[in-house]
mmCIF file of C-alpha atoms in Angstrom:
data_model
loop_
_atom_site.group_PDB
_atom_site.id
_atom_site.type_symbol
_atom_site.label_atom_id
_atom_site.label_comp_id
_atom_site.label_asym_id
_atom_site.label_seq_id
_atom_site.Cartn_x
_atom_site.Cartn_y
_atom_site.Cartn_z
ATOM 1 C CA MET A 1034 34.896 -12.114 2.797
ATOM 2 C CA ASP A 1035 32.574 -9.489 1.367
ATOM 3 C CA PRO A 1036 32.989 -6.091 3.156
ATOM 4 C CA VAL A 1037 29.266 -5.954 3.978
ATOM 5 C CA GLU A 1038 29.462 -9.481 5.431
ATOM 6 C CA GLN A 1039 32.378 -8.438 7.665
ATOM 7 C CA ARG A 1040 30.242 -5.827 9.445
ATOM 8 C CA TYR A 1041 28.237 -8.567 11.185
ATOM 9 C CA ASP A 1042 30.067 -10.034 14.175
ATOM 10 C CA ALA A 1043 29.739 -13.377 15.968
ATOM 11 C CA HIS A 1044 26.927 -11.966 18.116
ATOM 12 C CA ALA A 1045 24.875 -11.156 14.990
ATOM 13 C CA ARG A 1046 25.562 -14.605 13.512
ATOM 14 C CA GLU A 1047 24.727 -16.566 16.651
ATOM 15 C CA ARG A 1048 21.809 -19.035 16.644
ATOM 16 C CA ILE A 1049 19.661 -20.028 19.630
ATOM 17 C CA VAL A 1050 20.840 -23.622 19.267
ATOM 18 C CA PRO A 1051 24.500 -23.899 18.178
ATOM 19 C CA GLU A 1052 24.962 -25.830 14.958
ATOM 20 C CA PRO A 1053 28.130 -27.686 13.960
ATOM 21 C CA PRO A 1054 29.475 -27.090 10.445
ATOM 22 C CA LYS A 1055 27.763 -29.269 7.866
ATOM 23 C CA ARG A 1056 29.858 -31.969 6.227
ATOM 24 C CA VAL A 1057 28.669 -31.763 2.656
ATOM 25 C CA GLU A 1058 30.396 -31.603 -0.686
ATOM 26 C CA ALA A 1059 28.249 -28.736 -1.950
ATOM 27 C CA PRO A 1060 29.638 -25.195 -1.610
ATOM 28 C CA GLU A 1061 29.239 -23.900 1.937
ATOM 29 C CA ARG A 1062 26.588 -21.217 2.343
ATOM 30 C CA LEU A 1063 27.151 -18.224 4.579
ATOM 31 C CA PRO A 1064 24.962 -17.981 7.724
ATOM 32 C CA PHE A 1065 22.561 -15.385 6.307
ATOM 33 C CA GLU A 1066 22.222 -17.298 3.047
ATOM 34 C CA ARG A 1067 21.267 -20.348 5.091
ATOM 35 C CA ASP A 1068 18.623 -18.305 6.914
ATOM 36 C CA ARG A 1069 17.054 -17.307 3.604
ATOM 37 C CA ALA A 1070 16.933 -20.918 2.426
ATOM 38 C CA ARG A 1071 15.219 -22.011 5.636
ATOM 39 C CA VAL A 1072 12.434 -19.467 5.188
ATOM 40 C CA VAL A 1073 11.954 -20.367 1.515
ATOM 41 C CA HIS A 1074 11.587 -24.060 2.423
ATOM 42 C CA ALA A 1075 9.263 -23.460 5.397
ATOM 43 C CA ALA A 1076 5.723 -24.848 5.261
ATOM 44 C CA SER A 1077 4.277 -21.529 6.411
ATOM 45 C CA PHE A 1078 5.970 -19.804 3.462
ATOM 46 C CA ARG A 1079 4.360 -22.176 0.962
ATOM 47 C CA ARG A 1080 0.927 -21.612 2.515
ATOM 48 C CA LEU A 1081 1.147 -17.898 1.708
ATOM 49 C CA ALA A 1082 0.256 -18.765 -1.897
ATOM 50 C CA ALA A 1083 -3.327 -19.460 -0.798
ATOM 51 C CA LYS A 1084 -3.781 -16.592 1.662
ATOM 52 C CA THR A 1085 -5.488 -13.277 0.933
ATOM 53 C CA GLN A 1086 -3.422 -10.172 0.300
ATOM 54 C CA VAL A 1087 -6.215 -7.677 -0.399
ATOM 55 C CA VAL A 1088 -8.757 -9.764 -2.300
ATOM 56 C CA GLY A 1089 -9.000 -13.550 -2.101
ATOM 57 C CA PRO A 1090 -6.430 -15.489 -4.147
ATOM 58 C CA GLN A 1091 -9.221 -17.541 -5.721
ATOM 59 C CA SER A 1092 -11.057 -14.471 -7.052
ATOM 60 C CA ASP A 1093 -8.759 -13.673 -9.981
ATOM 61 C CA ASP A 1094 -5.623 -15.096 -11.570
ATOM 62 C CA PHE A 1095 -3.965 -11.656 -11.679
ATOM 63 C CA VAL A 1096 -4.270 -10.373 -8.120
ATOM 64 C CA ARG A 1097 -1.514 -10.773 -5.573
ATOM 65 C CA ASN A 1098 -1.654 -13.331 -2.816
ATOM 66 C CA ARG A 1099 0.485 -13.239 0.315
ATOM 67 C CA LEU A 1100 3.269 -15.213 -1.379
ATOM 68 C CA THR A 1101 3.587 -13.034 -4.475
ATOM 69 C CA HIS A 1102 3.354 -9.942 -2.263
ATOM 70 C CA SER A 1103 6.178 -11.287 -0.078
ATOM 71 C CA LEU A 1104 8.348 -11.980 -3.122
ATOM 72 C CA GLU A 1105 7.802 -8.424 -4.347
ATOM 73 C CA VAL A 1106 8.606 -6.993 -0.920
ATOM 74 C CA ALA A 1107 11.781 -9.094 -0.905
ATOM 75 C CA GLN A 1108 12.830 -7.737 -4.302
ATOM 76 C CA ILE A 1109 12.348 -4.128 -3.190
ATOM 77 C CA ALA A 1110 14.145 -4.757 0.112
ATOM 78 C CA ARG A 1111 17.088 -6.449 -1.582
ATOM 79 C CA ASP A 1112 17.538 -3.729 -4.199
ATOM 80 C CA LEU A 1113 17.330 -0.910 -1.646
ATOM 81 C CA SER A 1114 19.715 -2.704 0.730
ATOM 82 C CA ARG A 1115 22.294 -3.312 -1.978
ATOM 83 C CA ALA A 1116 22.160 0.361 -2.989
ATOM 84 C CA MET A 1117 22.688 1.463 0.616
ATOM 85 C CA GLY A 1118 25.317 -1.053 1.656
ATOM 86 C CA ILE A 1119 22.971 -2.910 4.016
ATOM 87 C CA HIS A 1120 23.253 -6.707 3.984
ATOM 88 C CA PRO A 1121 20.834 -7.794 1.227
ATOM 89 C CA ASP A 1122 20.445 -11.403 2.401
ATOM 90 C CA ILE A 1123 19.227 -10.318 5.832
ATOM 91 C CA THR A 1124 16.664 -7.835 4.555
ATOM 92 C CA GLU A 1125 15.476 -10.187 1.830
ATOM 93 C CA THR A 1126 14.935 -12.977 4.353
ATOM 94 C CA ALA A 1127 13.048 -10.621 6.671
ATOM 95 C CA ALA A 1128 10.868 -9.539 3.748
ATOM 96 C CA LEU A 1129 10.159 -13.126 2.723
ATOM 97 C CA ALA A 1130 9.207 -13.942 6.322
ATOM 98 C CA HIS A 1131 7.320 -10.781 7.247
ATOM 99 C CA ASP A 1132 3.817 -12.177 6.561
ATOM 100 C CA LEU A 1133 4.301 -15.794 7.687
ATOM 101 C CA GLY A 1134 2.048 -15.203 10.688
ATOM 102 C CA HIS A 1135 -0.874 -13.929 8.664
ATOM 103 C CA THR A 1136 -4.179 -15.723 8.992
ATOM 104 C CA PRO A 1137 -6.712 -16.904 6.430
ATOM 105 C CA PHE A 1138 -8.611 -13.941 4.918
ATOM 106 C CA GLY A 1139 -5.846 -11.384 5.470
ATOM 107 C CA HIS A 1140 -6.180 -8.586 8.015
ATOM 108 C CA ASN A 1141 -9.863 -9.413 8.409
ATOM 109 C CA GLY A 1142 -8.936 -12.848 9.729
ATOM 110 C CA GLU A 1143 -6.308 -11.267 11.952
ATOM 111 C CA ARG A 1144 -8.931 -9.045 13.585
ATOM 112 C CA ALA A 1145 -11.188 -12.057 14.156
ATOM 113 C CA LEU A 1146 -8.445 -14.107 15.827
ATOM 114 C CA ALA A 1147 -7.381 -11.126 17.950
ATOM 115 C CA GLU A 1148 -10.837 -11.097 19.524
ATOM 116 C CA LEU A 1149 -10.933 -14.880 19.918
ATOM 117 C CA ALA A 1150 -7.477 -14.962 21.521
ATOM 118 C CA SER A 1151 -8.161 -12.286 24.122
ATOM 119 C CA THR A 1152 -7.936 -14.835 26.962
ATOM 120 C CA CYS A 1153 -4.572 -16.291 25.909
ATOM 121 C CA GLY A 1154 -2.490 -13.213 25.142
ATOM 122 C CA GLY A 1155 -4.123 -11.850 22.011
ATOM 123 C CA PHE A 1156 -3.213 -12.299 18.380
ATOM 124 C CA GLU A 1157 -1.052 -10.188 16.087
ATOM 125 C CA GLY A 1158 0.309 -11.281 12.717
ATOM 126 C CA ASN A 1159 3.824 -10.065 13.471
ATOM 127 C CA ALA A 1160 3.922 -11.791 16.853
ATOM 128 C CA GLN A 1161 2.693 -14.951 15.115
ATOM 129 C CA THR A 1162 5.540 -14.632 12.608
ATOM 130 C CA LEU A 1163 8.070 -14.589 15.440
ATOM 131 C CA ARG A 1164 6.317 -17.595 17.027
ATOM 132 C CA LEU A 1165 6.599 -19.528 13.771
ATOM 133 C CA LEU A 1166 10.261 -18.630 13.268
ATOM 134 C CA THR A 1167 11.332 -19.467 16.819
ATOM 135 C CA ARG A 1168 8.932 -22.246 17.849
ATOM 136 C CA LEU A 1169 6.327 -23.680 15.462
ATOM 137 C CA GLU A 1170 8.282 -24.333 12.267
ATOM 138 C CA ALA A 1171 9.865 -27.790 12.409
ATOM 139 C CA LYS A 1172 13.600 -27.403 11.792
ATOM 140 C CA THR A 1173 15.260 -27.377 15.214
ATOM 141 C CA PRO A 1174 13.241 -28.642 18.202
ATOM 142 C CA GLY A 1175 12.562 -25.775 20.571
ATOM 143 C CA ALA A 1176 13.993 -23.140 18.227
ATOM 144 C CA GLY A 1177 11.838 -23.208 15.089
ATOM 145 C CA LEU A 1178 13.989 -22.421 12.073
ATOM 146 C CA ASN A 1179 16.899 -21.514 14.389
ATOM 147 C CA LEU A 1180 17.784 -18.382 12.442
ATOM 148 C CA THR A 1181 20.642 -16.060 13.312
ATOM 149 C CA ARG A 1182 20.126 -13.232 15.744
ATOM 150 C CA ALA A 1183 20.565 -10.557 13.047
ATOM 151 C CA THR A 1184 17.937 -12.157 10.804
ATOM 152 C CA LEU A 1185 15.409 -12.657 13.611
ATOM 153 C CA ASP A 1186 15.906 -9.060 14.705
ATOM 154 C CA ALA A 1187 15.334 -7.899 11.122
ATOM 155 C CA CYS A 1188 12.047 -9.858 11.097
ATOM 156 C CA THR A 1189 10.843 -8.004 14.203
ATOM 157 C CA LYS A 1190 8.792 -5.085 12.914
ATOM 158 C CA TYR A 1191 7.321 -4.261 16.335
ATOM 159 C CA PRO A 1192 9.927 -5.032 19.039
ATOM 160 C CA TRP A 1193 7.621 -4.855 22.056
ATOM 161 C CA GLY A 1194 4.929 -6.959 23.722
ATOM 162 C CA ARG A 1195 1.166 -6.716 24.034
ATOM 163 C CA ALA A 1196 1.388 -4.511 27.134
ATOM 164 C CA GLU A 1197 2.911 -1.741 24.991
ATOM 165 C CA ALA A 1198 0.533 -2.231 22.063
ATOM 166 C CA ALA A 1199 -1.833 0.578 23.048
ATOM 167 C CA ALA A 1200 0.935 3.112 22.436
ATOM 168 C CA HIS A 1201 1.570 1.674 18.968
ATOM 169 C CA ALA A 1202 -1.878 1.532 17.334
ATOM 170 C CA GLY A 1203 -2.503 -1.939 18.778
ATOM 171 C CA LYS A 1204 0.542 -3.483 17.101
ATOM 172 C CA PHE A 1205 3.006 -5.721 18.917
ATOM 173 C CA GLY A 1206 5.619 -8.277 17.968
ATOM 174 C CA VAL A 1207 5.783 -10.942 20.680
ATOM 175 C CA TYR A 1208 3.437 -12.971 22.885
ATOM 176 C CA ASP A 1209 4.309 -13.325 26.545
ATOM 177 C CA ASP A 1210 5.080 -17.039 26.238
ATOM 178 C CA ASP A 1211 7.595 -16.315 23.450
ATOM 179 C CA LEU A 1212 9.520 -13.750 25.500
ATOM 180 C CA PRO A 1213 12.585 -15.982 26.108
ATOM 181 C CA ALA A 1214 13.326 -16.171 22.360
ATOM 182 C CA PHE A 1215 12.524 -12.470 21.964
ATOM 183 C CA GLU A 1216 14.867 -11.471 24.781
ATOM 184 C CA TRP A 1217 17.613 -13.623 23.272
ATOM 185 C CA LEU A 1218 17.343 -12.075 19.809
ATOM 186 C CA ARG A 1219 17.113 -8.544 21.246
ATOM 187 C CA ALA A 1220 20.242 -8.883 23.401
ATOM 188 C CA GLY A 1221 22.189 -5.642 23.064
ATOM 189 C CA ALA A 1222 19.415 -3.857 21.153
ATOM 190 C CA PRO A 1223 17.982 -0.532 22.376
ATOM 191 C CA ALA A 1224 14.548 -0.917 23.980
ATOM 192 C CA GLY A 1225 11.853 -0.437 21.346
ATOM 193 C CA GLY A 1226 14.410 0.379 18.656
ATOM 194 C CA ARG A 1227 14.387 -1.330 15.268
ATOM 195 C CA CYS A 1228 17.535 -2.340 13.440
ATOM 196 C CA LEU A 1229 18.166 -0.853 9.998
ATOM 197 C CA GLU A 1230 17.404 -4.155 8.331
ATOM 198 C CA ALA A 1231 13.934 -4.258 9.931
ATOM 199 C CA GLN A 1232 13.341 -0.670 8.854
ATOM 200 C CA VAL A 1233 14.177 -1.552 5.249
ATOM 201 C CA MET A 1234 11.834 -4.546 5.370
ATOM 202 C CA ASP A 1235 9.031 -2.389 6.769
ATOM 203 C CA LEU A 1236 9.502 0.312 4.137
ATOM 204 C CA ALA A 1237 9.606 -2.277 1.338
ATOM 205 C CA ASP A 1238 6.326 -3.694 2.647
ATOM 206 C CA ASP A 1239 4.681 -0.257 2.652
ATOM 207 C CA VAL A 1240 5.967 0.561 -0.835
ATOM 208 C CA ALA A 1241 4.819 -2.762 -2.289
ATOM 209 C CA TYR A 1242 1.472 -2.563 -0.482
ATOM 210 C CA SER A 1243 0.766 0.985 -1.676
ATOM 211 C CA VAL A 1244 1.725 0.493 -5.315
ATOM 212 C CA HIS A 1245 0.706 -3.074 -6.071
ATOM 213 C CA ASP A 1246 -2.672 -2.973 -4.337
ATOM 214 C CA VAL A 1247 -3.624 0.033 -6.465
ATOM 215 C CA GLU A 1248 -2.450 -1.907 -9.529
ATOM 216 C CA ASP A 1249 -4.580 -4.907 -8.549
ATOM 217 C CA GLY A 1250 -7.568 -2.682 -7.873
ATOM 218 C CA THR A 1251 -7.192 -1.006 -11.269
ATOM 219 C CA VAL A 1252 -7.015 -4.284 -13.173
ATOM 220 C CA ALA A 1253 -10.018 -5.585 -11.196
ATOM 221 C CA GLY A 1254 -12.045 -2.565 -12.331
ATOM 222 C CA LYS A 1255 -12.437 -1.155 -8.822
ATOM 223 C CA VAL A 1256 -10.020 1.776 -9.172
ATOM 224 C CA ASP A 1257 -9.950 4.403 -11.925
ATOM 225 C CA LEU A 1258 -6.895 6.593 -11.378
ATOM 226 C CA THR A 1259 -8.224 9.129 -13.868
ATOM 227 C CA HIS A 1260 -11.374 9.743 -11.840
ATOM 228 C CA LEU A 1261 -11.008 9.745 -8.065
ATOM 229 C CA ASP A 1262 -13.797 10.965 -5.781
ATOM 230 C CA THR A 1263 -11.468 12.905 -3.507
ATOM 231 C CA ALA A 1264 -14.162 14.079 -1.089
ATOM 232 C CA ALA A 1265 -14.934 10.517 -0.032
ATOM 233 C CA LEU A 1266 -11.372 9.319 -0.598
ATOM 234 C CA TRP A 1267 -9.842 11.830 1.797
ATOM 235 C CA ASP A 1268 -12.266 10.757 4.512
ATOM 236 C CA THR A 1269 -10.973 7.203 4.143
ATOM 237 C CA VAL A 1270 -7.335 8.339 4.170
ATOM 238 C CA ARG A 1271 -7.954 10.216 7.411
ATOM 239 C CA VAL A 1272 -9.696 7.265 9.060
ATOM 240 C CA TRP A 1273 -7.078 4.739 8.008
ATOM 241 C CA TYR A 1274 -3.776 6.618 7.933
ATOM 242 C CA ARG A 1275 -3.639 10.410 8.399
ATOM 243 C CA PRO A 1276 -6.282 11.695 10.821
ATOM 244 C CA ASP A 1277 -4.965 15.277 10.890
ATOM 245 C CA ALA A 1278 -4.490 15.792 7.136
ATOM 246 C CA THR A 1279 -6.531 18.548 5.504
ATOM 247 C CA ASP A 1280 -8.164 18.322 2.099
ATOM 248 C CA ALA A 1281 -5.699 20.888 0.761
ATOM 249 C CA GLU A 1282 -2.712 18.852 1.962
ATOM 250 C CA LEU A 1283 -4.049 15.657 0.418
ATOM 251 C CA ASP A 1284 -4.922 17.458 -2.822
ATOM 252 C CA ALA A 1285 -1.305 18.597 -3.043
ATOM 253 C CA VAL A 1286 -0.055 15.030 -2.515
ATOM 254 C CA LEU A 1287 -2.325 13.720 -5.275
ATOM 255 C CA ASP A 1288 -1.155 16.506 -7.585
ATOM 256 C CA ARG A 1289 2.449 15.364 -7.085
ATOM 257 C CA LEU A 1290 1.509 11.792 -7.889
ATOM 258 C CA ARG A 1291 -0.417 12.859 -10.979
ATOM 259 C CA ALA A 1292 2.687 14.724 -12.134
ATOM 260 C CA VAL A 1293 4.585 11.434 -12.418
ATOM 261 C CA GLY A 1294 5.019 10.971 -16.153
ATOM 262 C CA SER A 1295 3.493 7.491 -16.271
ATOM 263 C CA TRP A 1296 0.351 8.392 -14.282
ATOM 264 C CA PRO A 1297 -2.581 7.313 -16.515
ATOM 265 C CA ARG A 1298 -4.428 9.969 -18.538
ATOM 266 C CA THR A 1299 -7.099 7.589 -19.831
ATOM 267 C CA PRO A 1300 -9.046 4.831 -18.012
ATOM 268 C CA TYR A 1301 -7.547 1.349 -17.955
ATOM 269 C CA ASP A 1302 -9.087 -0.732 -20.762
ATOM 270 C CA GLY A 1303 -7.654 -4.195 -20.102
ATOM 271 C CA GLY A 1304 -5.477 -4.230 -23.221
ATOM 272 C CA ARG A 1305 -1.758 -5.019 -23.352
ATOM 273 C CA ALA A 1306 -0.866 -1.372 -23.853
ATOM 274 C CA GLY A 1307 -2.904 -0.377 -20.806
ATOM 275 C CA LEU A 1308 -1.362 -3.121 -18.696
ATOM 276 C CA ALA A 1309 2.141 -2.120 -19.815
ATOM 277 C CA ALA A 1310 1.412 1.493 -18.875
ATOM 278 C CA LEU A 1311 0.207 0.367 -15.463
ATOM 279 C CA LYS A 1312 3.382 -1.676 -14.966
ATOM 280 C CA ASN A 1313 5.469 1.351 -15.891
ATOM 281 C CA LEU A 1314 3.623 3.383 -13.279
ATOM 282 C CA THR A 1315 4.285 0.835 -10.527
ATOM 283 C CA SER A 1316 7.960 0.697 -11.487
ATOM 284 C CA ASP A 1317 8.267 4.495 -11.524
ATOM 285 C CA LEU A 1318 6.573 4.854 -8.142
ATOM 286 C CA ILE A 1319 8.755 2.211 -6.492
ATOM 287 C CA GLY A 1320 11.861 3.907 -7.872
ATOM 288 C CA ARG A 1321 10.562 7.304 -6.758
ATOM 289 C CA PHE A 1322 9.935 6.201 -3.168
ATOM 290 C CA CYS A 1323 13.091 4.139 -2.693
ATOM 291 C CA GLY A 1324 15.268 6.746 -4.355
ATOM 292 C CA ALA A 1325 13.935 9.488 -2.082
ATOM 293 C CA VAL A 1326 14.579 7.388 1.035
ATOM 294 C CA GLN A 1327 18.085 6.437 -0.084
ATOM 295 C CA GLN A 1328 18.977 10.062 -0.824
ATOM 296 C CA ALA A 1329 17.564 11.338 2.484
ATOM 297 C CA THR A 1330 19.323 8.638 4.501
ATOM 298 C CA PHE A 1331 22.680 9.286 2.833
ATOM 299 C CA ALA A 1332 22.250 13.003 3.523
ATOM 300 C CA ALA A 1333 21.604 12.323 7.225
ATOM 301 C CA THR A 1334 24.532 10.003 7.971
ATOM 302 C CA GLU A 1335 27.616 8.563 6.337
ATOM 303 C CA GLY A 1336 27.082 5.016 7.573
ATOM 304 C CA PRO A 1337 28.105 2.249 7.585
ATOM 305 C CA PHE A 1338 24.550 0.991 7.514
ATOM 306 C CA VAL A 1339 24.447 -2.052 9.743
ATOM 307 C CA ARG A 1340 22.017 -3.026 12.517
ATOM 308 C CA TYR A 1341 21.851 -0.076 14.963
ATOM 309 C CA ALA A 1342 24.416 2.213 13.318
ATOM 310 C CA GLY A 1343 21.725 4.563 12.010
ATOM 311 C CA ASP A 1344 18.116 4.960 10.951
ATOM 312 C CA LEU A 1345 16.326 4.986 7.631
ATOM 313 C CA VAL A 1346 15.079 8.480 6.760
ATOM 314 C CA ILE A 1347 11.697 8.648 5.015
ATOM 315 C CA PRO A 1348 10.919 12.163 3.754
ATOM 316 C CA ALA A 1349 7.527 13.488 4.835
ATOM 317 C CA ASP A 1350 6.443 14.034 1.224
ATOM 318 C CA THR A 1351 7.345 10.457 0.335
ATOM 319 C CA TRP A 1352 5.407 9.024 3.268
ATOM 320 C CA ALA A 1353 2.410 11.198 2.376
ATOM 321 C CA GLU A 1354 2.409 9.839 -1.186
ATOM 322 C CA ILE A 1355 2.620 6.246 0.064
ATOM 323 C CA THR A 1356 -0.305 6.739 2.455
ATOM 324 C CA VAL A 1357 -2.471 8.343 -0.235
ATOM 325 C CA LEU A 1358 -1.922 5.332 -2.495
ATOM 326 C CA LYS A 1359 -2.746 3.000 0.401
ATOM 327 C CA GLY A 1360 -5.846 5.085 1.019
ATOM 328 C CA ILE A 1361 -6.962 4.634 -2.599
ATOM 329 C CA ALA A 1362 -6.796 0.849 -2.175
ATOM 330 C CA ALA A 1363 -8.563 1.042 1.184
ATOM 331 C CA HIS A 1364 -11.385 3.195 -0.158
ATOM 332 C CA TYR A 1365 -12.109 1.466 -3.444
ATOM 333 C CA VAL A 1366 -11.235 -2.141 -2.546
ATOM 334 C CA MET A 1367 -11.269 -2.846 1.191
ATOM 335 C CA GLU A 1368 -14.320 -0.691 1.925
ATOM 336 C CA ALA A 1369 -16.350 -1.834 -1.105
ATOM 337 C CA ALA A 1370 -19.840 -2.959 -0.034
ATOM 338 C CA ASP A 1371 -19.474 -6.478 -1.425
ATOM 339 C CA ARG A 1372 -16.182 -6.947 0.388
ATOM 340 C CA VAL A 1373 -17.537 -5.688 3.719
ATOM 341 C CA ALA A 1374 -20.349 -8.259 3.600
ATOM 342 C CA LEU A 1375 -17.858 -11.006 2.722
ATOM 343 C CA GLN A 1376 -15.636 -10.020 5.631
ATOM 344 C CA VAL A 1377 -18.499 -10.475 8.075
ATOM 345 C CA ARG A 1378 -19.008 -14.043 6.831
ATOM 346 C CA GLN A 1379 -15.276 -14.738 7.057
ATOM 347 C CA ARG A 1380 -15.088 -13.628 10.685
ATOM 348 C CA GLU A 1381 -18.147 -15.726 11.555
ATOM 349 C CA LEU A 1382 -16.517 -18.751 9.911
ATOM 350 C CA LEU A 1383 -13.278 -18.369 11.887
ATOM 351 C CA SER A 1384 -15.180 -17.830 15.135
ATOM 352 C CA ALA A 1385 -17.206 -21.005 14.606
ATOM 353 C CA LEU A 1386 -14.080 -22.926 13.669
ATOM 354 C CA VAL A 1387 -12.214 -21.893 16.815
ATOM 355 C CA GLU A 1388 -15.248 -22.779 18.929
ATOM 356 C CA VAL A 1389 -15.605 -26.283 17.515
ATOM 357 C CA LEU A 1390 -11.863 -26.980 17.786
ATOM 358 C CA LEU A 1391 -11.841 -25.915 21.427
ATOM 359 C CA ASP A 1392 -14.776 -28.236 22.019
ATOM 360 C CA ARG A 1393 -13.368 -31.264 20.185
ATOM 361 C CA GLY A 1394 -9.753 -30.778 21.173
ATOM 362 C CA PRO A 1395 -6.859 -32.888 19.858
ATOM 363 C CA ASP A 1396 -9.038 -35.292 17.864
ATOM 364 C CA ALA A 1397 -9.838 -32.489 15.402
ATOM 365 C CA LEU A 1398 -6.345 -30.966 15.221
ATOM 366 C CA ASP A 1399 -3.383 -31.762 12.981
ATOM 367 C CA GLU A 1400 -0.952 -34.140 14.677
ATOM 368 C CA THR A 1401 1.622 -31.463 15.522
ATOM 369 C CA TYR A 1402 -0.968 -29.237 17.151
ATOM 370 C CA ALA A 1403 -2.590 -32.211 18.880
ATOM 371 C CA ALA A 1404 0.765 -32.839 20.550
ATOM 372 C CA ASP A 1405 0.895 -29.188 21.614
ATOM 373 C CA TRP A 1406 -2.615 -29.546 23.056
ATOM 374 C CA HIS A 1407 -1.595 -32.539 25.181
ATOM 375 C CA ALA A 1408 1.450 -30.623 26.441
ATOM 376 C CA ALA A 1409 -0.546 -27.477 27.278
ATOM 377 C CA PRO A 1410 -0.787 -26.848 31.044
ATOM 378 C CA ASP A 1411 -4.079 -24.913 31.146
ATOM 379 C CA ASP A 1412 -7.075 -23.646 29.176
ATOM 380 C CA ALA A 1413 -5.277 -20.505 28.008
ATOM 381 C CA ALA A 1414 -2.448 -22.574 26.552
ATOM 382 C CA ARG A 1415 -4.919 -24.892 24.834
ATOM 383 C CA THR A 1416 -6.687 -21.876 23.340
ATOM 384 C CA ARG A 1417 -3.314 -20.716 21.997
ATOM 385 C CA VAL A 1418 -2.859 -24.103 20.352
ATOM 386 C CA VAL A 1419 -6.200 -23.783 18.578
ATOM 387 C CA ILE A 1420 -5.354 -20.224 17.496
ATOM 388 C CA ASP A 1421 -2.014 -21.501 16.122
ATOM 389 C CA GLN A 1422 -3.845 -24.195 14.179
ATOM 390 C CA VAL A 1423 -6.451 -21.858 12.668
ATOM 391 C CA ALA A 1424 -3.861 -19.171 11.866
ATOM 392 C CA SER A 1425 -1.880 -21.738 9.897
ATOM 393 C CA LEU A 1426 -4.767 -22.498 7.537
ATOM 394 C CA THR A 1427 -5.141 -21.035 4.070
ATOM 395 C CA ASP A 1428 -8.351 -19.371 2.910
ATOM 396 C CA ALA A 1429 -9.503 -22.538 1.160
ATOM 397 C CA SER A 1430 -8.509 -24.924 3.958
ATOM 398 C CA ALA A 1431 -10.304 -22.767 6.553
ATOM 399 C CA VAL A 1432 -13.511 -23.128 4.529
ATOM 400 C CA ALA A 1433 -12.896 -26.856 4.075
ATOM 401 C CA TRP A 1434 -12.277 -27.384 7.792
ATOM 402 C CA HIS A 1435 -15.434 -25.455 8.620
ATOM 403 C CA ASP A 1436 -17.481 -27.554 6.186
ATOM 404 C CA ARG A 1437 -16.005 -30.805 7.463
ATOM 405 C CA LEU A 1438 -16.428 -30.047 11.163
ATOM 406 C CA LEU A 1439 -19.671 -28.084 11.074
ATOM 407 C CA GLY A 1440 -21.396 -29.086 7.862
#
């Protein structure tokens, strides 16, 4: 057996529902390989292709959607894990699964559903991911995809419930009615602590988000890396990510980024040479960030790097560079006037859709969710069913449902 594989004991490989060995002629897959296959074949994974990453997937053939973003996160997570001796199958699966719980219209849709779900335990994309993996996906009745404990733990970016969300910028990773599965997967884990595999997944998400969203914004003509209005930009960075950062500190971060050899010196012109240069920049930045984290982590501990045997070390300078790039995307793309107006309409659409589904009940729901409605013991549980249904929709299907049910 591979030495990395041997570091994961029977406790890490355990599933909620025991499964007998499969009697097939094909080569037997290892438990964590099987987990990856289950996520890849999940319906919620396929739907990511039609869900917003930053801009709507229907707006341009080039921009990322949630599926392509997840694939890129998985690639970064796998490469970093392999370099550090962390199990690559576990981190890749966590990366592929990390956005399964996202709603139509990206984070804007998530905010809308959070308000609409206030009476049934709230809504959070990461908590919805856990709900899909352990309950809603149809693989093993009562256990969702029935993944191993190590993989489920790696998928848990925020290992705490809604009651602790206020201390973590409103983020949480489990709804109250999913606590039994959460407590099972967290058996033996330190309270509030994240395993190394989850830390790698989270970093890979931040790296991909910061670099690729700037790339998309540049190609879309919204970002010009050769001419940034830093006065306004730094205000956005402070609001979104670094409230205490001074202009001088952020100027220094941008100077370091501009010193990267592939940083553009002329505006993007849409040609092949310009696109190739932009691709080189994204590659250099990903290598820069991951290399810095790998070096800092190796300097802090000798390993082995498995589950709770250590922590990923992200240098302060590296994190500052990532947040500045994320701030560029936030300022020039997410806060653009045309996008803000669109987001208002999207939230109104989701609100109206939830209202009509609560009114019409099971007759308007997909069969699986209609069955959940009939099994629900009270109004709060029925509201959760409707939230599950709406969260599962793609951008296009949410619009289609709204048109069909409301005209």
